[in-house]
Structures are given as C-alpha cells and as structure tokens.
Amino acid sequence: MSAASLPRRQSRAVTVAGVRIGAGAPIVVQAMTNTDTADSAATARQVAELAAAGSELVRITVNTPEAAAQVAPIRDLLARQGVEVPLVGDFHYNGHRLLTQFPDCAQALAKYRINPGNVGRGAKRDEQFATLIDTACRYAKPVRIGVNWGSLDQELLAGLMDENSRRTQPLEAGAVMREALIVSALESAARARELGLAAEQIILSCKVSGVQDLIAVYRDIARRCDYPLHLGLTEAGMGSKGIVASTAALAVLLQEGIGDTIRVSLTPEPGGDRTREVLVAQEILQTLGLRSFAPMVIACPGCGRTSSTYFQELAGSIQTWLRAQMPLWAGRYPGVQDMHVAVMGCVVNGPGESKQANVGISLPGSGENPVAPVYVDGEKTVTLKGERIAEQFQAIVADYVHQRYGARREEAAVVAEPAR
C-alpha cells in the first residue's frame, strides 16, 4: 500500500496565485531565500533557482523599508525571466507598517506570513494585527498564521501556565507550551475572520524544533480545525542531522494524512546550495509515494562483492542526469517522473532489482564476468561491456523515455483532438 492511497485529513482549499493548497490537492513544496531582499538581483536569482529546483512557493524576508521597496522589482525581474512562482512575504514586528507604506509590495506578494508572537505587545497588538489583516483583505491575499516555539506570545503562555498551576493534576510544561502554540494559532485565525478575512484565505502552522513535539502539536491541531496546515521544523539543522530530523517528523505526519504544504528548513553549509532543501522535501514526498518529481534511481549500498566503485559513479551520474533532464522532459514526456532506474553492483540482487525497475543494469561484482546485463520492463535486452557502459546505458534510458512516455503524449494528443 502506498501513502497516496491512505486517507488524508479533510481541510479547506486555499489558492495562492493559482497554487491550490488543501482539500486533497497535491502537497505543496515550499522554500525560503536567505539573501538580503533589499538586493533585488541576488534575491530574484535565488528565487529562480529555488523555483527551477521545484519549489512551488518561495518565501522572502520583508523586514526593512529597503526590502519592502524591492519586492515589486523582484517580481518584475522574475516575470521577465518567465518565472511565475508565487512569492510569500515573511513579516515580523513591523509588517503592519511595511505593508501600509509600500502598497506595491503588498500587491506583488501572493501571500503574507505573519507570526502572532511578533505582531506587537500589549495594546498595540490588536491594532497592528488588524492592520495586517485589513491589508490582506484589501488585496485579496491569503495569510499563513505561523506560530513559532521560539517567539510565542508570552502573555498567552503565562496565562496558560498560571491556569495549569491551579489544576489538581498539572500538565507538564511541554504540554502547556504545545497548547499555547495551538491556542495562539486558532485564536488568531478566529480574530482574522472577525476582521473580514475569509476562512479560505487562512493557512496555519505551529512550528517547533523537536521532532516529537512537532508530531504532537500537529496531531492535536489537525483534530481541532479544518484550515490547511503547513509542516516543518523551525530549525532542522545542518547536513544529515537536518535531513533526518525533517524526514522523521514529516514522514509520520504525512503518513497520517496531516499536512498540506511542507518546507525542510536546512541550514546550508557556508556558500552551500539553498536548493538542497527543495530536493529533500521532494524526496520525502516521493519516497512516501505521495508525489513524483523525477525518476528514482535504485542503487545497492555496496559490499565486499562490489570491488569497484564504478556502480556508485554510474548511479550518481545517472541520477544527476535524470534530474537535469526534468525541466525539458516534464512537458514532453508525461509520467516520466514515475520511472524507476536500477543500478546494481553485483549478481546477488542485481538481476532481480533490475527486473523490477523500468530500466535496470546489473554491473559485475568481484570475481564475476566483466559484463553488465540490462533489463527493460523486466526483460533482458542487451549485455554491455567495455569502456562505454555508462554512455551506452544512458542512451538506453533516454531511448526508453522517448519510446514509452513520448507515446503517452501522442495518445493524449489524439484523445484531446476534437472529432471532425
């Protein structure tokens, strides 16, 4: 059974500049820039890179007048490049002023993200929150009300802590903190609706850094509302730690049908590629069987039988090549993203795994004949040997894509052609 066949939580539908979120729509992958938004050229360049990698929404920081002034020019730069990915403005502390002072910014953004804990303090909170919501209503923009563990409304938390202390059996502090996150999100959503924002313009998130806390919070809020939910750890971390933490948390919730959009908040290495967070998010969804983005390469881990690193090099080069082809193939070869390619390193599992893939190759291991049988749709078609195995195998995969998925496009065109 694939995760795609499991029931998903029923939520409202929210549309962000043509991207449908919730109500059973495909789970949306998001990313966020780390450039200074005031640098329009650098920000537009990174937005385009994230979009090309597959991010379906891109969030940008809007924290200063200089940044707000550049949002509309960034949108224009992207449009001239043919990049139509919706931009989400991330606001903290001064969003009410920036959206009011820079109407071009308010209009250019496809969605606003506001943090109830950072809207304002004391008597100013309600007024400043109302200004944000009024702007969203004026420009018909959806809003993500995003509550964060690290910037939770301290007055709300203190009130819940006091209330908890009066219980006969008080809850542990972590449970009260999680409840505060949920209450902050739900009460803010209710207030936004009172101010005129439609329920179909609201997305919620309650982000924390701990895996078990995230699972607990989202299970609870999923039972208590029907707003679409955005998933992600606040800070996943660097490298393998960040990938593992994000996968552990998101996989559990997605498997339970919880979540309508996701972001993997990886800390990149200095000068590292920001698009890695998009790739990881896509691979989580694809590995769970929820969506397909690019052909998957199955490769064995290697052992004492695989005396050569050749199969590792071939698996890596094929995977890189397949992903590089997707911008061209996505429109030309419908369904190609579901293809499986196997690159195996010895005779033990090589033929069997290769037969299960659309196209597979079983490379020779230690002591085996220096030949590589290739299987297409379960049938052995050719045996490769010599110095050009990688080049020949890539050509076989390319031909398979053209023959199988090109035919699908032609069939679809015939069906779509009106009768004469």
GROMACS .gro file of C-alpha atoms in nm:
model
  420
    1MET     CA    1   0.000   0.000   0.000
    2SER     CA    2   0.132   0.344  -0.089
    3ALA     CA    3   0.079   0.653   0.124
    4ALA     CA    4  -0.107   0.806  -0.169
    5SER     CA    5  -0.387   0.552  -0.112
    6LEU     CA    6  -0.427   0.641   0.256
    7PRO     CA    7  -0.698   0.886   0.368
    8ARG     CA    8  -0.590   1.247   0.411
    9ARG     CA    9  -0.722   1.495   0.662
   10GLN     CA   10  -1.004   1.700   0.517
   11SER     CA   11  -0.915   2.067   0.502
   12ARG     CA   12  -1.041   2.376   0.329
   13ALA     CA   13  -0.897   2.481  -0.006
   14VAL     CA   14  -0.677   2.791  -0.022
   15THR     CA   15  -0.548   2.921  -0.354
   16VAL     CA   16  -0.222   3.113  -0.367
   17ALA     CA   17  -0.176   3.273  -0.709
   18GLY     CA   18  -0.305   2.963  -0.884
   19VAL     CA   19  -0.141   2.711  -0.648
   20ARG     CA   20  -0.411   2.511  -0.471
   21ILE     CA   21  -0.342   2.415  -0.110
   22GLY     CA   22  -0.556   2.178   0.096
   23ALA     CA   23  -0.880   1.995   0.016
   24GLY     CA   24  -0.689   1.695  -0.117
   25ALA     CA   25  -0.466   1.890  -0.355
   26PRO     CA   26  -0.109   1.760  -0.401
   27ILE     CA   27   0.110   1.857  -0.107
   28VAL     CA   28   0.296   2.175  -0.197
   29VAL     CA   29   0.673   2.214  -0.160
   30GLN     CA   30   0.795   2.549  -0.030
   31ALA     CA   31   1.137   2.705   0.025
   32MET     CA   32   1.276   3.035   0.153
   33THR     CA   33   1.554   3.259   0.032
   34ASN     CA   34   1.844   3.358   0.257
   35THR     CA   35   1.951   3.663   0.057
   36ASP     CA   36   1.905   4.022   0.167
   37THR     CA   37   1.575   4.109   0.000
   38ALA     CA   38   1.698   4.464  -0.048
   39ASP     CA   39   1.942   4.313  -0.300
   40SER     CA   40   1.683   4.257  -0.572
   41ALA     CA   41   1.920   4.092  -0.821
   42ALA     CA   42   2.054   3.835  -0.574
   43THR     CA   43   1.709   3.760  -0.436
   44ALA     CA   44   1.549   3.720  -0.779
   45ARG     CA   45   1.835   3.492  -0.880
   46GLN     CA   46   1.788   3.269  -0.577
   47VAL     CA   47   1.409   3.263  -0.616
   48ALA     CA   48   1.457   3.149  -0.977
   49GLU     CA   49   1.699   2.877  -0.863
   50LEU     CA   50   1.456   2.751  -0.599
   51ALA     CA   51   1.170   2.755  -0.849
   52ALA     CA   52   1.378   2.568  -1.106
   53ALA     CA   53   1.458   2.306  -0.839
   54GLY     CA   54   1.085   2.257  -0.783
   55SER     CA   55   0.977   2.496  -0.509
   56GLU     CA   56   0.614   2.581  -0.576
   57LEU     CA   57   0.605   2.877  -0.337
   58VAL     CA   58   0.906   3.083  -0.232
   59ARG     CA   59   0.912   3.292   0.084
   60ILE     CA   60   1.123   3.604   0.112
   61THR     CA   61   1.207   3.813   0.417
   62VAL     CA   62   1.042   4.157   0.427
   63ASN     CA   63   1.198   4.320   0.730
   64THR     CA   64   1.302   4.674   0.635
   65PRO     CA   65   1.175   4.959   0.417
   66GLU     CA   66   1.461   4.884   0.178
   67ALA     CA   67   1.348   4.521   0.148
   68ALA     CA   68   0.982   4.615   0.105
   69ALA     CA   69   1.072   4.863  -0.168
   70GLN     CA   70   1.238   4.586  -0.370
   71VAL     CA   71   0.959   4.326  -0.360
   72ALA     CA   72   0.775   4.459  -0.666
   73PRO     CA   73   1.101   4.496  -0.866
   74ILE     CA   74   1.192   4.137  -0.773
   75ARG     CA   75   0.854   4.021  -0.901
   76ASP     CA   76   0.916   4.215  -1.224
   77LEU     CA   77   1.266   4.069  -1.266
   78LEU     CA   78   1.127   3.719  -1.227
   79ALA     CA   79   0.842   3.784  -1.471
   80ARG     CA   80   1.091   3.896  -1.736
   81GLN     CA   81   1.267   3.561  -1.693
   82GLY     CA   82   0.940   3.372  -1.721
   83VAL     CA   83   0.948   3.270  -1.353
   84GLU     CA   84   0.594   3.285  -1.218
   85VAL     CA   85   0.645   3.116  -0.880
   86PRO     CA   86   0.429   3.289  -0.613
   87LEU     CA   87   0.621   3.499  -0.361
   88VAL     CA   88   0.533   3.488   0.008
   89GLY     CA   89   0.629   3.782   0.231
   90ASP     CA   90   0.763   3.691   0.575
   91PHE     CA   91   0.674   3.962   0.829
   92HIS     CA   92   0.780   4.010   1.190
   93TYR     CA   93   0.745   4.312   1.421
   94ASN     CA   94   0.690   4.581   1.156
   95GLY     CA   95   0.479   4.415   0.887
   96HIS     CA   96   0.184   4.643   0.957
   97ARG     CA   97   0.396   4.947   0.873
   98LEU     CA   98   0.572   4.800   0.571
   99LEU     CA   99   0.255   4.677   0.403
  100THR     CA  100   0.090   5.013   0.461
  101GLN     CA  101   0.384   5.223   0.346
  102PHE     CA  102   0.464   5.009   0.041
  103PRO     CA  103   0.140   4.919  -0.138
  104ASP     CA  104   0.337   4.786  -0.437
  105CYS     CA  105   0.492   4.531  -0.203
  106ALA     CA  106   0.153   4.437  -0.060
  107GLN     CA  107   0.018   4.383  -0.410
  108ALA     CA  108   0.320   4.200  -0.556
  109LEU     CA  109   0.320   3.930  -0.289
  110ALA     CA  110   0.096   3.628  -0.339
  111LYS     CA  111   0.064   3.551   0.032
  112TYR     CA  112   0.161   3.701   0.368
  113ARG     CA  113   0.312   3.508   0.655
  114ILE     CA  114   0.259   3.668   0.995
  115ASN     CA  115   0.370   3.549   1.339
  116PRO     CA  116   0.119   3.628   1.617
  117GLY     CA  117   0.402   3.634   1.870
  118ASN     CA  118   0.579   3.913   1.682
  119VAL     CA  119   0.288   4.134   1.578
  120GLY     CA  120   0.316   4.368   1.873
  121ARG     CA  121   0.297   4.399   2.250
  122GLY     CA  122   0.019   4.499   2.484
  123ALA     CA  123  -0.243   4.738   2.348
  124LYS     CA  124  -0.065   4.771   2.013
  125ARG     CA  125  -0.103   4.402   1.928
  126ASP     CA  126  -0.469   4.413   1.829
  127GLU     CA  127  -0.430   4.729   1.623
  128GLN     CA  128  -0.124   4.606   1.437
  129PHE     CA  129  -0.274   4.263   1.374
  130ALA     CA  130  -0.588   4.433   1.240
  131THR     CA  131  -0.376   4.642   1.002
  132LEU     CA  132  -0.211   4.328   0.862
  133ILE     CA  133  -0.544   4.154   0.813
  134ASP     CA  134  -0.707   4.464   0.665
  135THR     CA  135  -0.427   4.480   0.407
  136ALA     CA  136  -0.474   4.112   0.322
  137CYS     CA  137  -0.846   4.172   0.276
  138ARG     CA  138  -0.789   4.481   0.062
  139TYR     CA  139  -0.559   4.298  -0.179
  140ALA     CA  140  -0.735   3.959  -0.152
  141LYS     CA  141  -0.422   3.784  -0.026
  142PRO     CA  142  -0.419   3.460   0.174
  143VAL     CA  143  -0.234   3.460   0.504
  144ARG     CA  144  -0.032   3.197   0.685
  145ILE     CA  145  -0.063   3.249   1.056
  146GLY     CA  146   0.264   3.092   1.160
  147VAL     CA  147   0.326   3.039   1.531
  148ASN     CA  148   0.681   2.955   1.638
  149TRP     CA  149   0.802   2.792   1.957
  150GLY     CA  150   1.083   3.045   1.991
  151SER     CA  151   0.865   3.354   1.954
  152LEU     CA  152   0.546   3.252   2.127
  153ASP     CA  153   0.311   3.516   2.272
  154GLN     CA  154   0.450   3.535   2.626
  155GLU     CA  155   0.131   3.681   2.776
  156LEU     CA  156  -0.072   3.392   2.639
  157LEU     CA  157   0.184   3.140   2.761
  158ALA     CA  158   0.198   3.296   3.108
  159GLY     CA  159  -0.181   3.284   3.135
  160LEU     CA  160  -0.194   2.917   3.040
  161MET     CA  161   0.091   2.838   3.281
  162ASP     CA  162  -0.098   3.009   3.564
  163GLU     CA  163  -0.414   2.822   3.475
  164ASN     CA  164  -0.223   2.496   3.466
  165SER     CA  165  -0.069   2.558   3.809
  166ARG     CA  166  -0.419   2.570   3.956
  167ARG     CA  167  -0.508   2.225   3.822
  168THR     CA  168  -0.543   1.935   4.060
  169GLN     CA  169  -0.306   1.744   3.833
  170PRO     CA  170  -0.100   1.998   3.639
  171LEU     CA  171   0.027   1.912   3.292
  172GLU     CA  172   0.398   1.902   3.226
  173ALA     CA  173   0.544   2.228   3.094
  174GLY     CA  174   0.595   2.096   2.741
  175ALA     CA  175   0.226   2.009   2.709
  176VAL     CA  176   0.129   2.361   2.818
  177MET     CA  177   0.373   2.509   2.566
  178ARG     CA  178   0.222   2.299   2.287
  179GLU     CA  179  -0.127   2.406   2.388
  180ALA     CA  180  -0.015   2.768   2.381
  181LEU     CA  181   0.104   2.727   2.021
  182ILE     CA  182  -0.229   2.584   1.914
  183VAL     CA  183  -0.438   2.839   2.102
  184SER     CA  184  -0.232   3.123   1.955
  185ALA     CA  185  -0.289   2.993   1.602
  186LEU     CA  186  -0.661   2.921   1.643
  187GLU     CA  187  -0.742   3.244   1.828
  188SER     CA  188  -0.550   3.446   1.571
  189ALA     CA  189  -0.739   3.275   1.290
  190ALA     CA  190  -1.070   3.347   1.463
  191ARG     CA  191  -0.976   3.712   1.507
  192ALA     CA  192  -0.869   3.736   1.142
  193ARG     CA  193  -1.211   3.607   1.036
  194GLU     CA  194  -1.383   3.859   1.261
  195LEU     CA  195  -1.183   4.128   1.081
  196GLY     CA  196  -1.309   4.009   0.743
  197LEU     CA  197  -1.055   3.753   0.621
  198ALA     CA  198  -1.229   3.452   0.469
  199ALA     CA  199  -1.164   3.107   0.612
  200GLU     CA  200  -1.046   3.009   0.263
  201GLN     CA  201  -0.764   3.262   0.293
  202ILE     CA  202  -0.609   3.115   0.608
  203ILE     CA  203  -0.330   2.860   0.647
  204LEU     CA  204  -0.189   2.767   0.988
  205SER     CA  205   0.144   2.642   1.117
  206CYS     CA  206   0.277   2.565   1.466
  207LYS     CA  207   0.648   2.511   1.428
  208VAL     CA  208   0.892   2.376   1.686
  209SER     CA  209   1.241   2.230   1.664
  210GLY     CA  210   1.183   1.894   1.831
  211VAL     CA  211   1.053   1.601   1.629
  212GLN     CA  212   0.823   1.454   1.896
  213ASP     CA  213   0.687   1.798   1.987
  214LEU     CA  214   0.609   1.871   1.622
  215ILE     CA  215   0.424   1.543   1.580
  216ALA     CA  216   0.223   1.601   1.898
  217VAL     CA  217   0.133   1.962   1.811
  218TYR     CA  218   0.015   1.883   1.458
  219ARG     CA  219  -0.184   1.577   1.560
  220ASP     CA  220  -0.368   1.797   1.807
  221ILE     CA  221  -0.431   2.099   1.586
  222ALA     CA  222  -0.537   1.873   1.298
  223ARG     CA  223  -0.821   1.747   1.518
  224ARG     CA  224  -0.928   2.098   1.616
  225CYS     CA  225  -0.958   2.285   1.286
  226ASP     CA  226  -1.003   2.240   0.912
  227TYR     CA  227  -0.754   2.502   0.795
  228PRO     CA  228  -0.474   2.378   0.567
  229LEU     CA  229  -0.158   2.308   0.765
  230HIS     CA  230   0.198   2.398   0.672
  231LEU     CA  231   0.453   2.149   0.812
  232GLY     CA  232   0.816   2.191   0.902
  233LEU     CA  233   1.060   2.211   1.187
  234THR     CA  234   1.155   2.566   1.279
  235GLU     CA  235   1.523   2.481   1.265
  236ALA     CA  236   1.604   2.135   1.134
  237GLY     CA  237   1.983   2.178   1.148
  238MET     CA  238   2.271   2.112   0.911
  239GLY     CA  239   2.358   1.821   0.687
  240SER     CA  240   2.243   1.471   0.772
  241LYS     CA  241   2.102   1.581   1.109
  242GLY     CA  242   1.868   1.829   0.947
  243ILE     CA  243   1.761   1.582   0.679
  244VAL     CA  244   1.699   1.301   0.928
  245ALA     CA  245   1.509   1.524   1.172
  246SER     CA  246   1.286   1.666   0.898
  247THR     CA  247   1.220   1.326   0.747
  248ALA     CA  248   1.141   1.168   1.084
  249ALA     CA  249   0.888   1.437   1.174
  250LEU     CA  250   0.725   1.498   0.839
  251ALA     CA  251   0.701   1.133   0.738
  252VAL     CA  252   0.497   1.042   1.046
  253LEU     CA  253   0.251   1.328   0.995
  254LEU     CA  254   0.222   1.287   0.619
  255GLN     CA  255   0.163   0.914   0.661
  256GLU     CA  256  -0.127   1.004   0.893
  257GLY     CA  257  -0.274   1.234   0.628
  258ILE     CA  258  -0.171   1.554   0.808
  259GLY     CA  259  -0.011   1.837   0.611
  260ASP     CA  260  -0.090   2.039   0.300
  261THR     CA  261   0.238   2.222   0.243
  262ILE     CA  262   0.590   2.143   0.363
  263ARG     CA  263   0.926   2.310   0.400
  264VAL     CA  264   1.254   2.148   0.504
  265SER     CA  265   1.444   2.418   0.693
  266LEU     CA  266   1.800   2.303   0.638
  267THR     CA  267   2.095   2.516   0.743
  268PRO     CA  268   2.322   2.521   0.436
  269GLU     CA  269   2.696   2.495   0.456
  270PRO     CA  270   2.871   2.833   0.409
  271GLY     CA  271   2.823   2.908   0.042
  272GLY     CA  272   2.612   2.592   0.011
  273ASP     CA  273   2.329   2.535  -0.232
  274ARG     CA  274   1.995   2.659  -0.098
  275THR     CA  275   1.806   2.431  -0.337
  276ARG     CA  276   1.900   2.127  -0.130
  277GLU     CA  277   1.601   2.189   0.096
  278VAL     CA  278   1.372   2.161  -0.206
  279LEU     CA  279   1.529   1.833  -0.315
  280VAL     CA  280   1.492   1.685   0.034
  281ALA     CA  281   1.126   1.792   0.056
  282GLN     CA  282   1.056   1.636  -0.283
  283GLU     CA  283   1.232   1.314  -0.190
  284ILE     CA  284   1.033   1.284   0.132
  285LEU     CA  285   0.708   1.311  -0.064
  286GLN     CA  286   0.826   1.083  -0.343
  287THR     CA  287   0.966   0.817  -0.111
  288LEU     CA  288   0.632   0.808   0.073
  289GLY     CA  289   0.452   0.768  -0.259
  290LEU     CA  290   0.263   1.095  -0.220
  291ARG     CA  291   0.402   1.275  -0.525
  292SER     CA  292   0.652   1.217  -0.804
  293PHE     CA  293   0.903   1.478  -0.917
  294ALA     CA  294   1.180   1.295  -1.103
  295PRO     CA  295   1.272   0.936  -1.196
  296MET     CA  296   1.403   0.747  -0.895
  297VAL     CA  297   1.737   0.567  -0.905
  298ILE     CA  298   1.765   0.249  -0.700
  299ALA     CA  299   2.123   0.154  -0.617
  300CYS     CA  300   2.272  -0.102  -0.379
  301PRO     CA  301   2.493   0.022  -0.093
  302GLY     CA  302   2.791  -0.190  -0.195
  303CYS     CA  303   2.971  -0.464  -0.002
  304GLY     CA  304   3.274  -0.690  -0.030
  305ARG     CA  305   3.134  -0.834  -0.353
  306THR     CA  306   3.130  -0.491  -0.519
  307SER     CA  307   3.502  -0.443  -0.551
  308SER     CA  308   3.468  -0.146  -0.787
  309THR     CA  309   3.324   0.199  -0.727
  310TYR     CA  310   3.203   0.200  -1.086
  311PHE     CA  311   2.839   0.127  -0.996
  312GLN     CA  312   2.843   0.414  -0.744
  313GLU     CA  313   2.976   0.653  -1.006
  314LEU     CA  314   2.722   0.532  -1.260
  315ALA     CA  315   2.431   0.562  -1.013
  316GLY     CA  316   2.538   0.915  -0.923
  317SER     CA  317   2.584   1.028  -1.280
  318ILE     CA  318   2.253   0.877  -1.394
  319GLN     CA  319   2.065   1.039  -1.103
  320THR     CA  320   2.221   1.379  -1.176
  321TRP     CA  321   2.148   1.344  -1.547
  322LEU     CA  322   1.786   1.243  -1.491
  323ARG     CA  323   1.719   1.542  -1.269
  324ALA     CA  324   1.885   1.774  -1.518
  325GLN     CA  325   1.651   1.647  -1.791
  326MET     CA  326   1.331   1.707  -1.594
  327PRO     CA  327   1.273   2.071  -1.693
  328LEU     CA  328   1.265   1.953  -2.055
  329TRP     CA  329   1.103   1.616  -2.000
  330ALA     CA  330   0.822   1.729  -1.767
  331GLY     CA  331   0.617   1.874  -2.051
  332ARG     CA  332   0.738   1.647  -2.328
  333TYR     CA  333   0.707   1.309  -2.157
  334PRO     CA  334   0.406   1.292  -1.922
  335GLY     CA  335   0.453   1.035  -1.646
  336VAL     CA  336   0.832   1.016  -1.675
  337GLN     CA  337   0.866   1.132  -1.314
  338ASP     CA  338   0.728   0.792  -1.205
  339MET     CA  339   1.005   0.597  -1.380
  340HIS     CA  340   1.243   0.378  -1.177
  341VAL     CA  341   1.601   0.310  -1.282
  342ALA     CA  342   1.816   0.047  -1.105
  343VAL     CA  343   2.196   0.049  -1.094
  344MET     CA  344   2.319  -0.257  -0.909
  345GLY     CA  345   2.671  -0.369  -0.820
  346CYS     CA  346   2.676  -0.749  -0.830
  347VAL     CA  347   2.484  -1.063  -0.922
  348VAL     CA  348   2.323  -1.123  -0.579
  349ASN     CA  349   2.038  -0.872  -0.608
  350GLY     CA  350   2.138  -0.710  -0.935
  351PRO     CA  351   1.922  -0.901  -1.184
  352GLY     CA  352   1.620  -0.917  -0.952
  353GLU     CA  353   1.620  -0.545  -0.870
  354SER     CA  354   1.689  -0.457  -1.233
  355LYS     CA  355   1.389  -0.660  -1.347
  356GLN     CA  356   1.164  -0.474  -1.102
  357ALA     CA  357   1.269  -0.134  -1.239
  358ASN     CA  358   1.163   0.020  -1.569
  359VAL     CA  359   1.526   0.009  -1.678
  360GLY     CA  360   1.800  -0.160  -1.479
  361ILE     CA  361   2.161  -0.263  -1.510
  362SER     CA  362   2.349  -0.526  -1.310
  363LEU     CA  363   2.717  -0.443  -1.307
  364PRO     CA  364   2.978  -0.714  -1.244
  365GLY     CA  365   3.098  -0.761  -0.888
  366SER     CA  366   3.418  -0.917  -0.759
  367GLY     CA  367   3.509  -1.232  -0.950
  368GLU     CA  368   3.216  -1.203  -1.193
  369ASN     CA  369   3.236  -1.190  -1.570
  370PRO     CA  370   3.307  -0.830  -1.680
  371VAL     CA  371   2.967  -0.786  -1.844
  372ALA     CA  372   2.655  -0.587  -1.747
  373PRO     CA  373   2.311  -0.721  -1.844
  374VAL     CA  374   2.044  -0.455  -1.897
  375TYR     CA  375   1.676  -0.519  -1.827
  376VAL     CA  376   1.386  -0.318  -1.972
  377ASP     CA  377   1.042  -0.370  -1.821
  378GLY     CA  378   1.161  -0.696  -1.668
  379GLU     CA  379   1.317  -0.842  -1.981
  380LYS     CA  380   1.687  -0.875  -2.051
  381THR     CA  381   1.755  -0.680  -2.369
  382VAL     CA  382   2.130  -0.642  -2.407
  383THR     CA  383   2.459  -0.711  -2.232
  384LEU     CA  384   2.706  -0.423  -2.213
  385LYS     CA  385   3.083  -0.448  -2.171
  386GLY     CA  386   3.392  -0.244  -2.231
  387GLU     CA  387   3.472   0.118  -2.154
  388ARG     CA  388   3.148   0.280  -2.272
  389ILE     CA  389   2.895   0.111  -2.040
  390ALA     CA  390   2.787   0.436  -1.873
  391GLU     CA  391   2.738   0.615  -2.205
  392GLN     CA  392   2.551   0.321  -2.356
  393PHE     CA  393   2.326   0.274  -2.052
  394GLN     CA  394   2.233   0.643  -2.051
  395ALA     CA  395   2.141   0.614  -2.419
  396ILE     CA  396   1.920   0.313  -2.339
  397VAL     CA  397   1.741   0.511  -2.066
  398ALA     CA  398   1.693   0.809  -2.298
  399ASP     CA  399   1.551   0.586  -2.570
  400TYR     CA  400   1.315   0.420  -2.320
  401VAL     CA  401   1.185   0.760  -2.209
  402HIS     CA  402   1.122   0.864  -2.567
  403GLN     CA  403   0.955   0.537  -2.667
  404ARG     CA  404   0.736   0.488  -2.362
  405TYR     CA  405   0.648   0.836  -2.241
  406GLY     CA  406   0.659   1.002  -2.581
  407ALA     CA  407   0.393   0.756  -2.690
  408ARG     CA  408   0.178   0.864  -2.397
  409ARG     CA  409   0.195   1.224  -2.513
  410GLU     CA  410   0.090   1.125  -2.863
  411GLU     CA  411  -0.201   0.921  -2.725
  412ALA     CA  412  -0.311   1.214  -2.510
  413ALA     CA  413  -0.295   1.445  -2.811
  414VAL     CA  414  -0.515   1.207  -3.014
  415VAL     CA  415  -0.772   1.189  -2.733
  416ALA     CA  416  -0.770   1.568  -2.696
  417GLU     CA  417  -0.808   1.631  -3.069
  418PRO     CA  418  -1.170   1.721  -3.146
  419ALA     CA  419  -1.362   1.496  -3.381
  420ARG     CA  420  -1.406   1.626  -3.733
   0.00000   0.00000   0.00000
